[in-house]
mmCIF file of C-alpha atoms in Angstrom:
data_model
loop_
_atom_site.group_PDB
_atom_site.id
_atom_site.type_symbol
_atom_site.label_atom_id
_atom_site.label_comp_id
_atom_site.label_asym_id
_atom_site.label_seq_id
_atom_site.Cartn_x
_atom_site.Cartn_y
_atom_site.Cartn_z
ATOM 1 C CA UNK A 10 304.991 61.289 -61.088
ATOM 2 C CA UNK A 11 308.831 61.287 -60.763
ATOM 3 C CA UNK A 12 311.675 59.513 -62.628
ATOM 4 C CA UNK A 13 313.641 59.904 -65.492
ATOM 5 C CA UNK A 14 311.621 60.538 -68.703
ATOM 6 C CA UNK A 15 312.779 57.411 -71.027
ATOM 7 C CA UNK A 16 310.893 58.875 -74.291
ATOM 8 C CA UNK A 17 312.750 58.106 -77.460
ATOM 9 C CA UNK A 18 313.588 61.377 -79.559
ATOM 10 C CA UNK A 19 310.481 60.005 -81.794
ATOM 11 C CA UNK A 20 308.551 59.594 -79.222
ATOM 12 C CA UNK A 21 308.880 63.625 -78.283
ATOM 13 C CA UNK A 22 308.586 64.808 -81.738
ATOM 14 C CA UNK A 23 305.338 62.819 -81.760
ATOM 15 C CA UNK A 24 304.305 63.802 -78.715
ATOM 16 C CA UNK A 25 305.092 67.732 -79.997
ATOM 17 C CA UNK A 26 303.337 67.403 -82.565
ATOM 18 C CA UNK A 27 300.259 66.505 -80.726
ATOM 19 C CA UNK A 28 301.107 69.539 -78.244
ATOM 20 C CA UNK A 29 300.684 71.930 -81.333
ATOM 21 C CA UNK A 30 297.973 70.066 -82.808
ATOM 22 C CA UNK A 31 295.788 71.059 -79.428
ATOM 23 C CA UNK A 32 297.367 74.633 -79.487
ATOM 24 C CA UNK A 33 295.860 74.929 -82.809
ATOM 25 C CA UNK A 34 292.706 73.452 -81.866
ATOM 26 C CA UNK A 35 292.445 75.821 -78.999
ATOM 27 C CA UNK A 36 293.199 78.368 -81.502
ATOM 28 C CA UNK A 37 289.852 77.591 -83.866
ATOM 29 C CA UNK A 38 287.932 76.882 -80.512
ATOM 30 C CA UNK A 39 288.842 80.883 -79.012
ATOM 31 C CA UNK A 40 288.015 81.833 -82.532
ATOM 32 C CA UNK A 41 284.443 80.094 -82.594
ATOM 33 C CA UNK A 42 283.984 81.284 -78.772
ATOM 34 C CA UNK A 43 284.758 85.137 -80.271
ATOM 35 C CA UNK A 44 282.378 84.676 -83.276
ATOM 36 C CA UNK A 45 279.726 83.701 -80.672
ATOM 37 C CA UNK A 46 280.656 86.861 -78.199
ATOM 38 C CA UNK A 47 280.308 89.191 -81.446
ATOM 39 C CA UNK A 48 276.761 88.301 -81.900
ATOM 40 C CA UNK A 49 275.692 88.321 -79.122
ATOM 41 C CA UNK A 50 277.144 91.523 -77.660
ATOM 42 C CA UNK A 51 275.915 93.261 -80.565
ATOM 43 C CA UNK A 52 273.650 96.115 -80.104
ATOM 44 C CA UNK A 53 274.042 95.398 -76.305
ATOM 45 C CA UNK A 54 273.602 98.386 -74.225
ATOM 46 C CA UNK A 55 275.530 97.275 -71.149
ATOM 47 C CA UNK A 56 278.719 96.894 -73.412
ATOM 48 C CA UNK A 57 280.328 99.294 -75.803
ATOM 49 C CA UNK A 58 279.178 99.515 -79.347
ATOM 50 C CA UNK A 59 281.228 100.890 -82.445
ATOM 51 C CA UNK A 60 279.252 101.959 -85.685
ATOM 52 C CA UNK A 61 280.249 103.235 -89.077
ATOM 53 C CA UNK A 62 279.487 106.116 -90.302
ATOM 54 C CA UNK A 63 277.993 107.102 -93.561
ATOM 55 C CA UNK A 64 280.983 108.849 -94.753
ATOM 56 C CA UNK A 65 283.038 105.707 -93.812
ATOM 57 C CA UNK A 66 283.894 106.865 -90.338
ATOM 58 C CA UNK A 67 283.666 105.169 -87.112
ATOM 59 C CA UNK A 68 281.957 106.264 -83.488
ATOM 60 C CA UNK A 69 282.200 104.586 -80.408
ATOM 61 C CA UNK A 70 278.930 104.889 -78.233
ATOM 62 C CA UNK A 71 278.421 103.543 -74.859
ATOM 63 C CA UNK A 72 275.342 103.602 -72.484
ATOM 64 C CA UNK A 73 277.175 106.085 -68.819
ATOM 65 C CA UNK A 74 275.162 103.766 -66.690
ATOM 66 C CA UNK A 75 276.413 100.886 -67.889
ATOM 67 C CA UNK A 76 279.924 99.185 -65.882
ATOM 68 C CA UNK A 77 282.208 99.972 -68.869
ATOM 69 C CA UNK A 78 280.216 103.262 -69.543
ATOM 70 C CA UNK A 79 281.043 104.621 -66.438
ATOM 71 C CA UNK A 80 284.618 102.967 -66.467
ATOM 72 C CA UNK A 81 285.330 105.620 -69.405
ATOM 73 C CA UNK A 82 283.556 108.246 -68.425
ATOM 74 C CA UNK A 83 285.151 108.277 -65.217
ATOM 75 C CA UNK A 84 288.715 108.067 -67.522
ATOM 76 C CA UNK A 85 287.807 111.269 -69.901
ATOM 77 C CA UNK A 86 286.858 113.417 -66.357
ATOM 78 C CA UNK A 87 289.808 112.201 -64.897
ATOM 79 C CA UNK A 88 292.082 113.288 -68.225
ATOM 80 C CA UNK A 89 290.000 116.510 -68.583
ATOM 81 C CA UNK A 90 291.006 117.499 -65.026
ATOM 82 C CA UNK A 91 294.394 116.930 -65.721
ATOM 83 C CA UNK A 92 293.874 119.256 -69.344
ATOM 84 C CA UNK A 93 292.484 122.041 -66.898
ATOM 85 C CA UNK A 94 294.910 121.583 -64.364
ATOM 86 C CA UNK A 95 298.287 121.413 -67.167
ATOM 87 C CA UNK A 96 296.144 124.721 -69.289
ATOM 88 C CA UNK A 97 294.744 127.174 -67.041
ATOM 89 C CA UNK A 98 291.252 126.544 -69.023
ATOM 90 C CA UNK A 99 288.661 124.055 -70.392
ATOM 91 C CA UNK A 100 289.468 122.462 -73.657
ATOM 92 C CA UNK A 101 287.908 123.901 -76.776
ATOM 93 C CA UNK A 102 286.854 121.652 -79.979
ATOM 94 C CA UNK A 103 290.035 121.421 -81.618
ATOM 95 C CA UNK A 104 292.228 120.896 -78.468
ATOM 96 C CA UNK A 105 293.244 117.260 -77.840
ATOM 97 C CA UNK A 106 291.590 115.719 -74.696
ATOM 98 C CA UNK A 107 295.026 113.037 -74.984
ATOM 99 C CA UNK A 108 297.749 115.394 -75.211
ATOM 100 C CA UNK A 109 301.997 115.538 -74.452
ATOM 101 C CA UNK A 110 302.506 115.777 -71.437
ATOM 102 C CA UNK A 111 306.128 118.114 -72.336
ATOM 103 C CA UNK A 112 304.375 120.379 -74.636
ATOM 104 C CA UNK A 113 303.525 123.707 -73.706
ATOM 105 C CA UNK A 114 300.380 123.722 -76.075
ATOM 106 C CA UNK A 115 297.785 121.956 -76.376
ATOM 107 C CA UNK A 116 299.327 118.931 -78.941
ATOM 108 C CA UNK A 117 298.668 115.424 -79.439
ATOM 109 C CA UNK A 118 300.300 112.780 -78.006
ATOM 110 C CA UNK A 119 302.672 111.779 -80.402
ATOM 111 C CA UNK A 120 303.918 107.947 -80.926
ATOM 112 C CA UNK A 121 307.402 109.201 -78.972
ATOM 113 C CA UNK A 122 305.502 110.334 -76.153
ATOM 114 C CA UNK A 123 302.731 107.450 -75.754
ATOM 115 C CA UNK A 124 305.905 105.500 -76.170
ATOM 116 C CA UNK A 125 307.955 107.060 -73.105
ATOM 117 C CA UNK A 126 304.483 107.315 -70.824
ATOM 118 C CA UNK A 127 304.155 103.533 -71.130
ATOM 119 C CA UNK A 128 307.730 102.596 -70.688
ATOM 120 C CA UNK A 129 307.051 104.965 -67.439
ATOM 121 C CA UNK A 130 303.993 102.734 -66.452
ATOM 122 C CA UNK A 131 306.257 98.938 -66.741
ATOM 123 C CA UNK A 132 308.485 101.083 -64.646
ATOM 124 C CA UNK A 133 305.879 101.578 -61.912
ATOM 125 C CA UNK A 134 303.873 98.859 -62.916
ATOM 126 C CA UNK A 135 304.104 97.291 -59.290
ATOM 127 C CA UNK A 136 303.051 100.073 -57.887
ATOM 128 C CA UNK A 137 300.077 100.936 -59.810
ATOM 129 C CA UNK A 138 298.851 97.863 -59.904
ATOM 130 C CA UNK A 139 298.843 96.514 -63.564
ATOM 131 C CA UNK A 140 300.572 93.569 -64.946
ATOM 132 C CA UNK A 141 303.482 94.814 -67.018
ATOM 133 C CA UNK A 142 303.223 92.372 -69.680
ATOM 134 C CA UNK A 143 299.140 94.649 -69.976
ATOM 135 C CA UNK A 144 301.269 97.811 -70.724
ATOM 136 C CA UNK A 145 304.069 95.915 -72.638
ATOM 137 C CA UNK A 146 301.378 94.310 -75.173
ATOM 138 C CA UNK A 147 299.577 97.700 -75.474
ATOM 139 C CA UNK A 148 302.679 99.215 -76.119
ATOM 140 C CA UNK A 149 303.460 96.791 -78.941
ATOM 141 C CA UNK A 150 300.326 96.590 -80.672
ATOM 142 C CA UNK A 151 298.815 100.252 -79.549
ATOM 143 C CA UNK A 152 295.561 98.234 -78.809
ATOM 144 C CA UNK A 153 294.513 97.193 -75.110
ATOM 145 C CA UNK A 154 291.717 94.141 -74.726
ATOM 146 C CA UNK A 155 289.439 93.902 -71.887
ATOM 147 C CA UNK A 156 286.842 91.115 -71.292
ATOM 148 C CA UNK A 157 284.646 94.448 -71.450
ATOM 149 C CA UNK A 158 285.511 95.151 -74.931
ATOM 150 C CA UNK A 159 287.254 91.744 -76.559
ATOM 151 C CA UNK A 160 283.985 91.881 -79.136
ATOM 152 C CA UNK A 161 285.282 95.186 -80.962
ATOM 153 C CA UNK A 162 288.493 93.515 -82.324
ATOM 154 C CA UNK A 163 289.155 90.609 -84.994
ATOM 155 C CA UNK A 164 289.745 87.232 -83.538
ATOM 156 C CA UNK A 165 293.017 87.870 -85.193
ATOM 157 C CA UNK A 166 293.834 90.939 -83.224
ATOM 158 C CA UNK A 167 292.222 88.895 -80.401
ATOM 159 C CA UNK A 168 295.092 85.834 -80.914
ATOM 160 C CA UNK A 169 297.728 88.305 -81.289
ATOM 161 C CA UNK A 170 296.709 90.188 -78.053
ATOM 162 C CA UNK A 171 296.607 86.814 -76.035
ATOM 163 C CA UNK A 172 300.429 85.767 -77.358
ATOM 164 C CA UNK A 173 302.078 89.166 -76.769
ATOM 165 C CA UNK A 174 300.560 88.889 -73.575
ATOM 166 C CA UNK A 175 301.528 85.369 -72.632
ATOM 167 C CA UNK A 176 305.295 86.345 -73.786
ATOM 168 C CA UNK A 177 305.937 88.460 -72.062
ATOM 169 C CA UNK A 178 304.632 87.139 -68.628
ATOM 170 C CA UNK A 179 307.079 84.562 -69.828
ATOM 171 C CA UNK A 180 310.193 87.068 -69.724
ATOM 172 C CA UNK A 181 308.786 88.843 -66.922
ATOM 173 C CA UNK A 182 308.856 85.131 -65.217
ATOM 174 C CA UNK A 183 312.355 84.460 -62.765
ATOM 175 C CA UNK A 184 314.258 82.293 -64.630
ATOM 176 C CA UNK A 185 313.908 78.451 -64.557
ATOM 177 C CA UNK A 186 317.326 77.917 -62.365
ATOM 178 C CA UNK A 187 315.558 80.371 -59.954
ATOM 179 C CA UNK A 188 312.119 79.129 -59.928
ATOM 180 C CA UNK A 189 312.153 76.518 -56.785
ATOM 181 C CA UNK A 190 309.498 73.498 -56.811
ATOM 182 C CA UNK A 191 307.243 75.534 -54.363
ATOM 183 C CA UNK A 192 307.342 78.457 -57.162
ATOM 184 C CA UNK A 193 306.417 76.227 -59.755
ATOM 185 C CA UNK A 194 304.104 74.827 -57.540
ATOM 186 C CA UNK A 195 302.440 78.136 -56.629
ATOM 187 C CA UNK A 196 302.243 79.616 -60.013
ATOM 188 C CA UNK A 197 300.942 76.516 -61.466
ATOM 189 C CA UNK A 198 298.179 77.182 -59.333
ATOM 190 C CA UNK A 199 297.100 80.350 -59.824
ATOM 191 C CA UNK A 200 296.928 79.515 -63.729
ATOM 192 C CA UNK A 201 294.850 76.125 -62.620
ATOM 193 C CA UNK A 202 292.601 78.180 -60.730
ATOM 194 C CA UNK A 203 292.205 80.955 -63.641
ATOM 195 C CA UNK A 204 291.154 77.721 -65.859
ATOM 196 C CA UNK A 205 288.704 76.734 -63.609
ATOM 197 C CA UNK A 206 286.991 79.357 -63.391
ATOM 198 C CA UNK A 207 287.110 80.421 -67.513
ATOM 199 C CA UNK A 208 285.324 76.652 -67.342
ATOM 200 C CA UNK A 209 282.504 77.528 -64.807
ATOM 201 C CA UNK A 210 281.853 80.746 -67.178
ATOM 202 C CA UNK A 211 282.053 78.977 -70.025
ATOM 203 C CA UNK A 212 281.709 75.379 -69.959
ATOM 204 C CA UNK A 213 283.873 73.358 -72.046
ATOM 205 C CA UNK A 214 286.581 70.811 -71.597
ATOM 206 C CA UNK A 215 288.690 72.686 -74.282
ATOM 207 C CA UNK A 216 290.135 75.256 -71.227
ATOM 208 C CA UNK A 217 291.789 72.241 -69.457
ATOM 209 C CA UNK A 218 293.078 71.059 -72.532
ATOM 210 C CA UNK A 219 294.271 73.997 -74.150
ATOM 211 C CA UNK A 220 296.399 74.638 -70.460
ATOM 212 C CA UNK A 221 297.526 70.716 -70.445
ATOM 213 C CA UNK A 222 299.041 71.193 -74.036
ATOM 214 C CA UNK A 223 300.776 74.272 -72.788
ATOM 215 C CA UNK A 224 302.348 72.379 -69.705
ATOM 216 C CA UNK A 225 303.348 69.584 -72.073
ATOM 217 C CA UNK A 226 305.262 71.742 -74.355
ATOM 218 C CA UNK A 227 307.068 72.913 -71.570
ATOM 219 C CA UNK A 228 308.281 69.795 -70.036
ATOM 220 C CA UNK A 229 309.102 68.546 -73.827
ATOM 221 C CA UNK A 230 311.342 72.093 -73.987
ATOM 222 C CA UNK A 231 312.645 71.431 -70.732
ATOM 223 C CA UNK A 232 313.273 67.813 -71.607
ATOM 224 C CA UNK A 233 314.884 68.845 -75.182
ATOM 225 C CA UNK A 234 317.127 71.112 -73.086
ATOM 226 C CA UNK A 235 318.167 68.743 -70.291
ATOM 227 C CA UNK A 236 317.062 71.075 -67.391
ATOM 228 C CA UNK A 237 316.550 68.268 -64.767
ATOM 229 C CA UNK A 238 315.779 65.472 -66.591
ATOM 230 C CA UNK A 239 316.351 62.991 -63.323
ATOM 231 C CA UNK A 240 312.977 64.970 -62.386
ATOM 232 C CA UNK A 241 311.099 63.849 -65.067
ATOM 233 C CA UNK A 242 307.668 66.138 -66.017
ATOM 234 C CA UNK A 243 308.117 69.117 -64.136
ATOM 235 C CA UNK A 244 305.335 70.983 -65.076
ATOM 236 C CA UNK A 245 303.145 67.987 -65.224
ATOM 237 C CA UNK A 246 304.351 66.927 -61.686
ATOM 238 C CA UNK A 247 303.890 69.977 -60.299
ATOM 239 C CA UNK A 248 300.331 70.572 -61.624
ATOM 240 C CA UNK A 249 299.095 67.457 -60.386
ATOM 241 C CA UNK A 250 300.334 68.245 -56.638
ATOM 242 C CA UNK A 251 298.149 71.477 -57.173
ATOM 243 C CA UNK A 252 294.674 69.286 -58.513
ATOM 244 C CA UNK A 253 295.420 66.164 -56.356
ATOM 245 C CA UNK A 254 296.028 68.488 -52.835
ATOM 246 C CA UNK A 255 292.780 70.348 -53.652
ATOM 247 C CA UNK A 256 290.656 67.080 -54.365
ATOM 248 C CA UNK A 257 292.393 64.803 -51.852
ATOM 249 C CA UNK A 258 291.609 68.110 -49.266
ATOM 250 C CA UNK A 259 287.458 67.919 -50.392
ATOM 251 C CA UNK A 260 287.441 64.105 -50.205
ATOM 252 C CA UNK A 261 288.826 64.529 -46.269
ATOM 253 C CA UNK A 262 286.572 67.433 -45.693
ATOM 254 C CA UNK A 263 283.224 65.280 -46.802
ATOM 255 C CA UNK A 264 284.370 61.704 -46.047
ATOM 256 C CA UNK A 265 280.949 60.931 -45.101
ATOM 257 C CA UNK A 266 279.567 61.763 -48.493
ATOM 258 C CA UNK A 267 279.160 60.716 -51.635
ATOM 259 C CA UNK A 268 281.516 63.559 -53.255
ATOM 260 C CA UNK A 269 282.908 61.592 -56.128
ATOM 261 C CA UNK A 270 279.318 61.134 -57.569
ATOM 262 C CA UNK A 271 278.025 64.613 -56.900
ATOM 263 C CA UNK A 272 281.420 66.272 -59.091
ATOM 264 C CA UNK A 273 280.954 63.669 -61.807
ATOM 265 C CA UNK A 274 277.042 64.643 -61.997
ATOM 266 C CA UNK A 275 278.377 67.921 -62.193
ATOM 267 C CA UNK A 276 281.114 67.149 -64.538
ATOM 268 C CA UNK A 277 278.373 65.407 -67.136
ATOM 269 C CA UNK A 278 275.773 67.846 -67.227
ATOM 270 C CA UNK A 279 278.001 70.902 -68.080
ATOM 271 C CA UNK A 280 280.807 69.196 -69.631
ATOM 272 C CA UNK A 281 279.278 66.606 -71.538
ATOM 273 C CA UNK A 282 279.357 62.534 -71.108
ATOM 274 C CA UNK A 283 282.489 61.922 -73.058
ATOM 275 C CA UNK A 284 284.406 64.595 -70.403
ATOM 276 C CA UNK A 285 283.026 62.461 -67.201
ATOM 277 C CA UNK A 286 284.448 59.417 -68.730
ATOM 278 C CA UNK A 287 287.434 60.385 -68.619
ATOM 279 C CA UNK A 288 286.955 62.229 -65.291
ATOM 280 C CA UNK A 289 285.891 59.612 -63.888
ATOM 281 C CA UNK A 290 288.639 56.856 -64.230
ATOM 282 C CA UNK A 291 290.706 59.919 -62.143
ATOM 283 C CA UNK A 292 288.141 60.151 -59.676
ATOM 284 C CA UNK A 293 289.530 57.341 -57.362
ATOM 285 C CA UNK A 294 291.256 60.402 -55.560
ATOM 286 C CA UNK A 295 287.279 61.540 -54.553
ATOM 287 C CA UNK A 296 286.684 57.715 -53.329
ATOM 288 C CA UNK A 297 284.995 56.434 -56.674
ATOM 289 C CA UNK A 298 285.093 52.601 -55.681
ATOM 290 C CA UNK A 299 285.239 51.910 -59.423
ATOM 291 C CA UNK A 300 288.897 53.781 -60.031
ATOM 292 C CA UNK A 301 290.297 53.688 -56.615
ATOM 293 C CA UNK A 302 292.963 51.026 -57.391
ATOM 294 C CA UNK A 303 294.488 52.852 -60.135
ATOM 295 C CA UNK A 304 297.767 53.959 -59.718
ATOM 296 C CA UNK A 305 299.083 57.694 -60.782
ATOM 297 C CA UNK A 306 301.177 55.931 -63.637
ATOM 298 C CA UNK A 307 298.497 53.374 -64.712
ATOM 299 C CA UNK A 308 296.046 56.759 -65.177
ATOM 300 C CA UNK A 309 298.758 58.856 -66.785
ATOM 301 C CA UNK A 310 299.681 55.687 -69.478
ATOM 302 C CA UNK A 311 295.599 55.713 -69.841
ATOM 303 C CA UNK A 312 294.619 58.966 -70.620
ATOM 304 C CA UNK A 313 297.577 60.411 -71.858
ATOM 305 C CA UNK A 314 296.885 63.973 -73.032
ATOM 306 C CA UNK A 315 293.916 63.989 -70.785
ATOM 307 C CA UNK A 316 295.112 62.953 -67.740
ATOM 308 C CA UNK A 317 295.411 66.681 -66.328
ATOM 309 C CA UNK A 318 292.736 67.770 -67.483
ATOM 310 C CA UNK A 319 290.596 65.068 -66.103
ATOM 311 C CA UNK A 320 291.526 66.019 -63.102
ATOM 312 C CA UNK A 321 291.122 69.806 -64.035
ATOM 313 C CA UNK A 322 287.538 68.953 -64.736
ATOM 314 C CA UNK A 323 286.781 67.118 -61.346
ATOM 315 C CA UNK A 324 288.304 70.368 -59.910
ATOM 316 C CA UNK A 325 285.623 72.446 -61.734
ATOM 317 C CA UNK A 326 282.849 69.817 -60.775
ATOM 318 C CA UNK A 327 284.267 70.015 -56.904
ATOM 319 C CA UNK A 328 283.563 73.930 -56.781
ATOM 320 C CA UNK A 329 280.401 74.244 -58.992
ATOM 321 C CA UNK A 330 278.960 71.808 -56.327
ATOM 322 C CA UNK A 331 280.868 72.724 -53.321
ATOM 323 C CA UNK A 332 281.836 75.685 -54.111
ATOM 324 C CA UNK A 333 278.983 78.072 -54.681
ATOM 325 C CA UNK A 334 281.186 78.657 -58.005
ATOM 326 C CA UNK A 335 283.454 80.558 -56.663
ATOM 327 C CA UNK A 336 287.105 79.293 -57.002
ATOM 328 C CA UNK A 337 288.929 80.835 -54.312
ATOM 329 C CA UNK A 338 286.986 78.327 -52.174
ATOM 330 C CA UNK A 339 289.574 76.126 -53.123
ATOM 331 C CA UNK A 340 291.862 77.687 -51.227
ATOM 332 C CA UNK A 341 291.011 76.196 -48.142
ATOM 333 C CA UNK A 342 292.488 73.121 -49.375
ATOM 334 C CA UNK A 343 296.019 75.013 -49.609
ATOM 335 C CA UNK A 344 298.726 73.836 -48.052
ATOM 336 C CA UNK A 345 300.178 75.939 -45.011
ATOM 337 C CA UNK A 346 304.131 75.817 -45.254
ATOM 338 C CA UNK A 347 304.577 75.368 -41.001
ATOM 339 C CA UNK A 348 301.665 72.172 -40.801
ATOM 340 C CA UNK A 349 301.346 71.222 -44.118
ATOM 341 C CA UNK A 350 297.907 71.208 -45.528
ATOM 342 C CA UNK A 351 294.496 72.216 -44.162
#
């Protein structure tokens, strides 16, 4: 997967164009995928429900015994303790169950406030536990999405959420000078793994291929800039260390079975025929007689755009049949830095 990348400038402008042609195809695919989780969340007691009110109002209603019912229920005792404790005395109907915390009264928390409390939490954000870039995006928008409640907001507010999000993770991220080819490596990973298991929730092949176009773009930015050029694809070379370790590790494990056919049955029935085609001219690396003398390069000049994620998808296949669907079972196919991999 190494060398120097040799693409003519036209050949990169092409090849970005095609990047953001399958970032806005991802785009209309999350918005279809919300459409769908509208409907059929609606009216659905485990999950909360907003309603409009004659007068053109809104109410929020959610079932206690439900998982986010008791999420927020457990949220308003816990912020009605702190009322009681900050007051002397129970709130009354006009008192604010959010309030400043430097008021001496009973007052609403005002924009300055909310603004200060969060800029409080990215401070201590390690510490308690939640991704700053969560608490930056709320911050920004004054919205916060959950998978528990994605279904009350627009796809719009939805798309805007997800890029605030992935921004600032990207700030938050050590620089690229810093960030060592184990780094990469490792965080490459953990975004692989996140991908395959969004694709056992919800099968399609558009999750692999919305996170190929994303590492793509990156080596084209990289490229553009000429951070490491003699290195080629960085982001493409690292994320096929990450599939091929995992995949190489199951084909060791079960030598004396017929893996590559099991993940491509897999592959076909939830993915569809047209994704174990392509999965399975990369599945020489499960023992596939019919693929095993293709080289990296030869696959890569094949598929193209769909190289990674043809691999992605015999990932997915490996741990819905392997796996019990569970994707930290992959793990034991991680390499151990003292005696390389398990």
């Amino acid at each position: 997967m190494g060398g120097k990348d040799r693409r003519s400038t036209g050949q990169r402008r092409a090849a970005k164009a095609k990047a953001r042609q399958q970032r806005l195809a991802g785009q209309e695919f999350r918005r279809e995928q919300h459409a769908r989780l509208v409907v059929e969340r609606a009216g659905d007691p485990r999950f909360i429900q907003r309603e409009r009110l004659p007068d053109g109002g809104r109410v929020v209603r959610w079932d206690p015994e439900s998982v986010a019912g008791t999420r927020i229920s457990g949220a308003l005792h816990h912020q009605l303790e702190k009322f009681r404790e900050k007051f002397g005395r129970q709130p009354g109907p006009e008192d604010p169950i959010f309030f400043d915390p430097d008021a001496e009264d009973p007052t609403p928390l005002s924009a300055g406030s909310l603004s200060r409390e969060l800029d409080r939490l990215v401070e201590n954000a390690d510490e308690i536990g939640v991704p700053p870039a969560l608490i930056k995006a709320f911050r920004d928008l004054g919205y916060l999405v959950t998978e528990e409640n994605r279904h009350l907001f627009s796809a719009a507010e939805i798309e805007a959420w997800r890029e605030t999000v992935e921004r600032y993770r990207a700030e938050d991220e050590p620089d690229d000078d810093d960030l060592g080819e184990e780094e990469l490596v490792e965080l490459l990973g953990a975004e692989i793994s996140a991908v395959v298991a969004r694709t056992l929730i919800e099968p399609s092949p558009q999750h692999a291929r919305d996170f190929a176009a994303r590492v793509i773009e990156m080596d084209l930015v990289l490229a553009d800039a000429g951070v490491d050029d003699s290195a080629g694809a960085l982001g493409l070379s690292a994320a096929f260390a990450v599939v091929a370790r995992w995949l190489s590790g199951l084909r060791e494990e079960r030598a004396a079975e017929p893996v590559a056919e099991e993940v491509l049955g897999w592959v076909g029935s939830a993915l569809g025929p047209a994704s174990v085609a392509l999965s399975r001219r990369a599945a020489g690396i499960l023992g596939a007689p019919e693929s095993s003398g293709v080289t990296v390069q030869e696959l890569v000049d094949e598929l193209e755009d769909d190289f990674l994620p043809a691999l992605i998808w015999l990932a997915v296949g490996a741990v819905g049949c392997y796996g019990g669907g569970d994707v930290t079972w992959l793990q034991r196919f991680e390499v151990d830095p003292d005696h390389g991999a398990t």
